[in-house]
Short mmCIF file of C-alpha atoms in Angstrom, two decimals:
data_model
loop_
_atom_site.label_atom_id
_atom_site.label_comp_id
_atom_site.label_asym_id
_atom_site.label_seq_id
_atom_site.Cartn_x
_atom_site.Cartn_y
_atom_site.Cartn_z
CA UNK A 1 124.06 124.99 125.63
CA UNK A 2 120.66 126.30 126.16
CA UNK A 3 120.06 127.86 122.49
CA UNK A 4 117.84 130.73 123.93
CA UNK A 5 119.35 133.18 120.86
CA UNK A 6 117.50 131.06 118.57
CA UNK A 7 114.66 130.47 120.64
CA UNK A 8 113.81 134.67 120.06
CA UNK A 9 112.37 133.77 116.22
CA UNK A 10 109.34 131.99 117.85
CA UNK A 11 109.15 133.59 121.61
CA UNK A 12 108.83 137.16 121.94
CA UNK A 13 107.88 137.04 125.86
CA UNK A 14 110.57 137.79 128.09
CA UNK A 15 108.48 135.82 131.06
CA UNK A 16 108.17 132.81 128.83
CA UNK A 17 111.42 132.67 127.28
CA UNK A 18 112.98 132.67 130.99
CA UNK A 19 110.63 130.40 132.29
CA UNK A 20 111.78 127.89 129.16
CA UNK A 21 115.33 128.69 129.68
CA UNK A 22 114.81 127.98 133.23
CA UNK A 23 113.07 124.59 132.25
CA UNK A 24 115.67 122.94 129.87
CA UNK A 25 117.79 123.44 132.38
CA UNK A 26 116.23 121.66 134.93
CA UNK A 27 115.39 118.93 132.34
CA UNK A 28 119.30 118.45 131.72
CA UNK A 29 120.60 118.53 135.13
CA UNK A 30 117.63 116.03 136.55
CA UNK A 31 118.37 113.91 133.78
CA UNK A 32 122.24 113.30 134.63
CA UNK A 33 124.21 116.33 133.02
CA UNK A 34 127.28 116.55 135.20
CA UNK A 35 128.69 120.62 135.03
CA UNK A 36 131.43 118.52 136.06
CA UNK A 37 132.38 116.80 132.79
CA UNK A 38 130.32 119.37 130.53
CA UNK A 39 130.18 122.92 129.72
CA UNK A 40 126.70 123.42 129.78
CA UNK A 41 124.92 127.07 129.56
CA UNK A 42 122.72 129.65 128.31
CA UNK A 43 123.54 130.51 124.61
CA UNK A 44 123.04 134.39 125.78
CA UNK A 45 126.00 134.22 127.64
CA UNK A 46 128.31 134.40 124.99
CA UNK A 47 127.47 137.30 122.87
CA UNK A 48 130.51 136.88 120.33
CA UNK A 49 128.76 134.24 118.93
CA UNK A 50 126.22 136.98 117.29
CA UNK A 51 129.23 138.88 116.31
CA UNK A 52 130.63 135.96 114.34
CA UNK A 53 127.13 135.32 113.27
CA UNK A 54 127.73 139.03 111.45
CA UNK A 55 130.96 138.36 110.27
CA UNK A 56 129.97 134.69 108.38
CA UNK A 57 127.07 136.25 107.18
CA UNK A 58 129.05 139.06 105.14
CA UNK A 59 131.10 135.63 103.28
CA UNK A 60 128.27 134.03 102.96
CA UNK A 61 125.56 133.65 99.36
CA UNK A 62 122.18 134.31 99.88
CA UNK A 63 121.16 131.70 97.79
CA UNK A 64 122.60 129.26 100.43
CA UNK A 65 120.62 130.39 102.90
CA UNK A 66 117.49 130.45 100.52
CA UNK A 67 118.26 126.67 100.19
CA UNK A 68 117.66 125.63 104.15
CA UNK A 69 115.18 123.14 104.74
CA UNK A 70 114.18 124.19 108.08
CA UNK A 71 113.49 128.09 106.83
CA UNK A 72 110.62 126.41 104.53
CA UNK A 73 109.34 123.66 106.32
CA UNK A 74 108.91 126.09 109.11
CA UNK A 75 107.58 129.12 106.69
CA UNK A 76 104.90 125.75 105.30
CA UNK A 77 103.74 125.55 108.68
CA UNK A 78 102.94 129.36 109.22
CA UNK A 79 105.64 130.41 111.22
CA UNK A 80 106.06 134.54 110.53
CA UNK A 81 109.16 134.75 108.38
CA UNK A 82 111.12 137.01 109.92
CA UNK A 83 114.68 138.05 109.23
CA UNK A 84 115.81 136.13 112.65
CA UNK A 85 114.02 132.69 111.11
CA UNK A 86 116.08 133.55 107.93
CA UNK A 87 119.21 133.55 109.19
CA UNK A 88 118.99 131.07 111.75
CA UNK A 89 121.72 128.55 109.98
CA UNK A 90 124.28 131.52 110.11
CA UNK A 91 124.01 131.76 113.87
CA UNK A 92 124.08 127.80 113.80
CA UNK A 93 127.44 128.29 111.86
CA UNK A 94 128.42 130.53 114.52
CA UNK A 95 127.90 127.93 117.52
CA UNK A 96 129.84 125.44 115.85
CA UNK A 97 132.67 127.43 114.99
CA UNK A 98 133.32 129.78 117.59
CA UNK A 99 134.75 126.86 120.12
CA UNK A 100 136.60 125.83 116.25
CA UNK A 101 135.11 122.56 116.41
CA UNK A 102 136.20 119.74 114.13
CA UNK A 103 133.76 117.31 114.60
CA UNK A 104 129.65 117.47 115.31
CA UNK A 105 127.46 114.74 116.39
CA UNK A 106 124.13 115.32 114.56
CA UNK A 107 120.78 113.08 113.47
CA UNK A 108 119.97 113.14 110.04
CA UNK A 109 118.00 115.88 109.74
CA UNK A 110 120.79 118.18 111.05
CA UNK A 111 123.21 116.89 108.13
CA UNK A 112 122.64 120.47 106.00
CA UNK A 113 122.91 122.64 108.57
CA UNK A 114 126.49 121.25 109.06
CA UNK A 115 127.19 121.59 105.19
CA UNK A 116 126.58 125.10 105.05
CA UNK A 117 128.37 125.27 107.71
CA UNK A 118 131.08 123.90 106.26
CA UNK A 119 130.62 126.07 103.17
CA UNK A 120 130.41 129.03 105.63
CA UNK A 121 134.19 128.45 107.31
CA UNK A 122 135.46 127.53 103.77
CA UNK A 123 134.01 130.89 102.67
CA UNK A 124 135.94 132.68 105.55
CA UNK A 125 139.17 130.72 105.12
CA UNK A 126 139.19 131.19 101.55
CA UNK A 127 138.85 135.01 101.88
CA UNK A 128 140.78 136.26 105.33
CA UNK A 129 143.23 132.40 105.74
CA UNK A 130 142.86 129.36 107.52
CA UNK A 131 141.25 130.10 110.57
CA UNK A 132 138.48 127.68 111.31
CA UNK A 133 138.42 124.17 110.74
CA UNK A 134 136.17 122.40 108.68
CA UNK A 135 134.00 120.46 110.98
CA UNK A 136 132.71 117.26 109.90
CA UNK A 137 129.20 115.72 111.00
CA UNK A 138 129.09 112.53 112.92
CA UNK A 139 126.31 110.97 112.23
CA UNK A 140 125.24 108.10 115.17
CA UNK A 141 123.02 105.40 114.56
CA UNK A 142 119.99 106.12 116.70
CA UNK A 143 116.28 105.13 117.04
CA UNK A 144 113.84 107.27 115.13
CA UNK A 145 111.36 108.22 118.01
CA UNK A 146 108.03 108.56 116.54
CA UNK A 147 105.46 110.92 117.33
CA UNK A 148 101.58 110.45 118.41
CA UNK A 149 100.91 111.01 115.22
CA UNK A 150 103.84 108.84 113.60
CA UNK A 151 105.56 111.42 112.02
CA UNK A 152 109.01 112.12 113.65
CA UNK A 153 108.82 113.21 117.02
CA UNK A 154 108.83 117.28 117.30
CA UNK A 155 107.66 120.30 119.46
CA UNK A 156 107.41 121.95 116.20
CA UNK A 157 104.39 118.94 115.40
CA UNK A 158 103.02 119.39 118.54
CA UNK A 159 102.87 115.30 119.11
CA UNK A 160 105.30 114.89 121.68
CA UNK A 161 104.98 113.11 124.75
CA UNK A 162 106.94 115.46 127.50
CA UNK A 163 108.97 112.69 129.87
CA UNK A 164 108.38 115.03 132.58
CA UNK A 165 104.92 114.94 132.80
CA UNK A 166 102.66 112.96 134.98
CA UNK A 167 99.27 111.41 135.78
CA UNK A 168 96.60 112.19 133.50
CA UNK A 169 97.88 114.72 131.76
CA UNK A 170 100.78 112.06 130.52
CA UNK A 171 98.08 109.04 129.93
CA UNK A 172 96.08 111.42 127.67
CA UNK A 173 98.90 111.96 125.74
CA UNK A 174 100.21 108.54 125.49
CA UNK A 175 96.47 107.26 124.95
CA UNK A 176 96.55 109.70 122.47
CA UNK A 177 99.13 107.99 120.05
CA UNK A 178 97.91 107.11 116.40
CA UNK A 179 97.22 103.48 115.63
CA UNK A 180 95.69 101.77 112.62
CA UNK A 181 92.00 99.87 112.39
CA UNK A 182 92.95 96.54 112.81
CA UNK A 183 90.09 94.72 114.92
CA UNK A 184 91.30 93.64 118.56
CA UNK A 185 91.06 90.12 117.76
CA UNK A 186 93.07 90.22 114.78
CA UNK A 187 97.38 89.69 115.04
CA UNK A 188 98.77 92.80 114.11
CA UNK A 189 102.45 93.71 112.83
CA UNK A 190 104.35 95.47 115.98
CA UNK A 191 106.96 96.82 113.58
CA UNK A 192 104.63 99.22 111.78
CA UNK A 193 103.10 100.28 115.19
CA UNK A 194 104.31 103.57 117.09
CA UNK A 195 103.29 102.34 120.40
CA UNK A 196 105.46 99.57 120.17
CA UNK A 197 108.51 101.84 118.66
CA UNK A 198 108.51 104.09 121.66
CA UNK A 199 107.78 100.57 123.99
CA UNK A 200 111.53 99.49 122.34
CA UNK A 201 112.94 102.74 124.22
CA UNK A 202 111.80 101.69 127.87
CA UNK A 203 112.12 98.04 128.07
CA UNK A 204 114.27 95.26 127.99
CA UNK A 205 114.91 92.95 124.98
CA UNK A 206 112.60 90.52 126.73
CA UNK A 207 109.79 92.66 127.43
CA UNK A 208 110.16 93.74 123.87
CA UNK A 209 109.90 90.21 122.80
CA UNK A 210 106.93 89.76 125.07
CA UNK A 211 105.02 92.50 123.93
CA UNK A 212 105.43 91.02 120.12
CA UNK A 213 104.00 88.40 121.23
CA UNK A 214 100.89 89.47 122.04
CA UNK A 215 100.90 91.68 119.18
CA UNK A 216 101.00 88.61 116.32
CA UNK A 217 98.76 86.69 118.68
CA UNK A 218 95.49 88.65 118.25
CA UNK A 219 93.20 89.52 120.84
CA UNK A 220 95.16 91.73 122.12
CA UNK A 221 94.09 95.48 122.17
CA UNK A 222 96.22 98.99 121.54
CA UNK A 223 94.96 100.30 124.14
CA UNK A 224 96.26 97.98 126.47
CA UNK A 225 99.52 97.93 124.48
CA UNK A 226 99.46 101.93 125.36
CA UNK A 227 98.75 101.43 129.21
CA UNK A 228 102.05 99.16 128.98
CA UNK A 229 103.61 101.85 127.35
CA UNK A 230 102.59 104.11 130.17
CA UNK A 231 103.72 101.88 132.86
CA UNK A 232 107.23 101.91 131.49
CA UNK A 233 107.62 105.71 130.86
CA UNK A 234 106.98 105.90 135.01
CA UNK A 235 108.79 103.60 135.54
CA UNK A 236 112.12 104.78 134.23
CA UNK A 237 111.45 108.49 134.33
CA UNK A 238 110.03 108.40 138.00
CA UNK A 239 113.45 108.90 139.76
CA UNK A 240 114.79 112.17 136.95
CA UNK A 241 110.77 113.86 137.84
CA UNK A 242 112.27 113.45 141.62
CA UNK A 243 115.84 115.04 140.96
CA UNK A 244 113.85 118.17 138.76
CA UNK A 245 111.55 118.91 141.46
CA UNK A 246 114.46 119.32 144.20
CA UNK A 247 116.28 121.03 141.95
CA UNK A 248 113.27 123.10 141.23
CA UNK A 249 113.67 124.17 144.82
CA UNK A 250 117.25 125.66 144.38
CA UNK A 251 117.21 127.69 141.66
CA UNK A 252 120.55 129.77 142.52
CA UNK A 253 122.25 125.66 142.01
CA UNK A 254 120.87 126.23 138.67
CA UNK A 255 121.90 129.51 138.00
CA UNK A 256 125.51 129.22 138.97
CA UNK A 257 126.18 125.77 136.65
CA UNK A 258 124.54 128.23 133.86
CA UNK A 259 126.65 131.09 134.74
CA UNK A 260 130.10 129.26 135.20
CA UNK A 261 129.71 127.07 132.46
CA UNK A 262 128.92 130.45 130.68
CA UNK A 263 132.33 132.34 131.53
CA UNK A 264 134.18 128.86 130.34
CA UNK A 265 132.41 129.13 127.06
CA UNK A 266 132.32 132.64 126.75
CA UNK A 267 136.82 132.49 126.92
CA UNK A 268 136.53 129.96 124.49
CA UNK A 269 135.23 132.41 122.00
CA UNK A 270 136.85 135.03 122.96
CA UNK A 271 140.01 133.31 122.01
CA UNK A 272 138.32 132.72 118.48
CA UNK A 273 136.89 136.58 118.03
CA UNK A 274 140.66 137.34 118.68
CA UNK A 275 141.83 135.22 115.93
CA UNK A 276 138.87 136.40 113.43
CA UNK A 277 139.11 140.22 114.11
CA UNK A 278 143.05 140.07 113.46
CA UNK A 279 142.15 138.30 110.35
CA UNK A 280 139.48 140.58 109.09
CA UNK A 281 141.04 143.33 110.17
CA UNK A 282 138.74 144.08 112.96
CA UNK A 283 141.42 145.59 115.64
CA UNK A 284 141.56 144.18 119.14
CA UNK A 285 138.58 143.10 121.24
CA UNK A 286 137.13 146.12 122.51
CA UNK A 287 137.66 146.70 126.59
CA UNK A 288 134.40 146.44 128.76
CA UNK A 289 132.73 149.87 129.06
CA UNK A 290 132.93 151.28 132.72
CA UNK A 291 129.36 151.51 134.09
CA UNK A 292 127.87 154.66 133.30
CA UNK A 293 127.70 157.30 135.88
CA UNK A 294 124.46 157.74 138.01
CA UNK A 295 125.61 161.64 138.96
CA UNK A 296 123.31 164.19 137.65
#
């Protein structure tokens, strides 16, 4: 789903946040998402998840929330702490379990967000019964995509190069990527280099092997290393910058794969708001208000 919920405790622009929501959409779709074989849509769309969000957040200690990594890297970096920011694992919590999920692919850095979420459903089961499962994380072996600056690649760093971007604003970026001193005619180590880390994710094993070889041969340049970089990026991201700006041109496309993938989603968790407001005590989902009069 689009997470536009969480995307509120940094964008407080209506225009913007639509004109994002609008984007990662486009970014999926052009780059192969199939509404066929996936439920994909806006976060929004399913407002029980905020109600659940409540709900966890009465089980749950503060101190686990005062333990999130995110909250403080984030708080380090000068990001307003605001209540929203604060409580952004519970509604986490609440993604994962409303559709009762048992298991969650993540990357490393996700791992705590999925124990507290487990602590979070154990909380719940352990005071109303054994409603959610405990999900487990499923942790895939990936490549760590570096950033221009060689820290882990990140919006939040500002240092990432944006696959949808083209001609110079994408070579200043890429030309832009961090490398070390060592004089052109030197060999240098392409296993400590970022350039060559994020060459590894648009080339072949051969052109890979290539490209090492110039590396440990010296007299070879990073800045020709980064124009090979660049080449490759085009190369296999030309045809997705084609599919986003046709879709780009249909917009209502867009809109209904958002909207039907939201009513999917949004029985889902009803079906799981049923089985927590029996549990807690809640009553019965309430019925849709009729739209209000417009008599005077």
């Amino acid at each position: 789903f689009i997470a536009n919920y969480h995307a509120m405790t940094t964008v407080q622009d209506r225009a913007l946040l639509e004109e994002q929501t609008l984007g990662v959409a486009l970014d999926y779709l052009a780059l192969g998402l199939d509404p066929k074989k996936a439920i994909f849509f806006r976060q929004s769309e399913v407002p029980e998840v905020a109600e659940l969000a409540w709900v966890l957040s009465c089980v749950t200690a503060k101190g686990l929330l005062d333990r999130a990594t995110s909250y403080k890297d984030k708080v380090q970096r000068g990001i307003s702490a605001s209540v929203g920011l604060y409580t952004y694992p519970m509604l986490m919590a609440a993604d994962i379990l409303i559709y009762r999920s048992h298991v969650v692919p993540v990357g490393e850095d996700q791992i705590q967000h999925i124990e507290m979420t487990r602590d979070m459903a154990q909380a719940f089961n352990k005071a109303y019964g054994e409603v959610f499962p405990v999900p487990k994380p499923r942790l895939d072996a990936g490549a760590k995509v570096p950033g221009l600056d060689g820290q882990k690649m990140s919006k939040s760093y500002g240092n990432t190069i944006e696959i949808f971007q083209e001609g110079k604003a994408l070579r200043k970026r890429v030309m832009s990527i961090v490398t070390d001193s060592t004089p052109l005619e030197d060999p240098k180590d392409p296993g400590g280099c970022s350039v060559f880390a994020l060459y590894q994710l648009v080339s072949s094993e051969g052109e890979q092997e290539a490209l090492a070889q110039k590396y440990r041969g010296g007299g070879f340049g990073y800045g020709e290393a980064k124009l090979m970089l660049l080449e490759k990026i085009n190369e296999m991201f030309g045809p997705f910058r084609e599919e986003r700006r046709r879709l780009e041109k249909d917009p209502g496309y867009v809109d209904s794969v958002l909207a039907q993938g939201g009513a999917r989603a949004r029985a889902e968790a009803q079906m799981t708001m049923k089985l927590v407001r029996e549990a807690c005590g809640l009553g019965k989902m309430p019925v849709p208000a009729a739209e209000p009069s417009t008599a005077r």
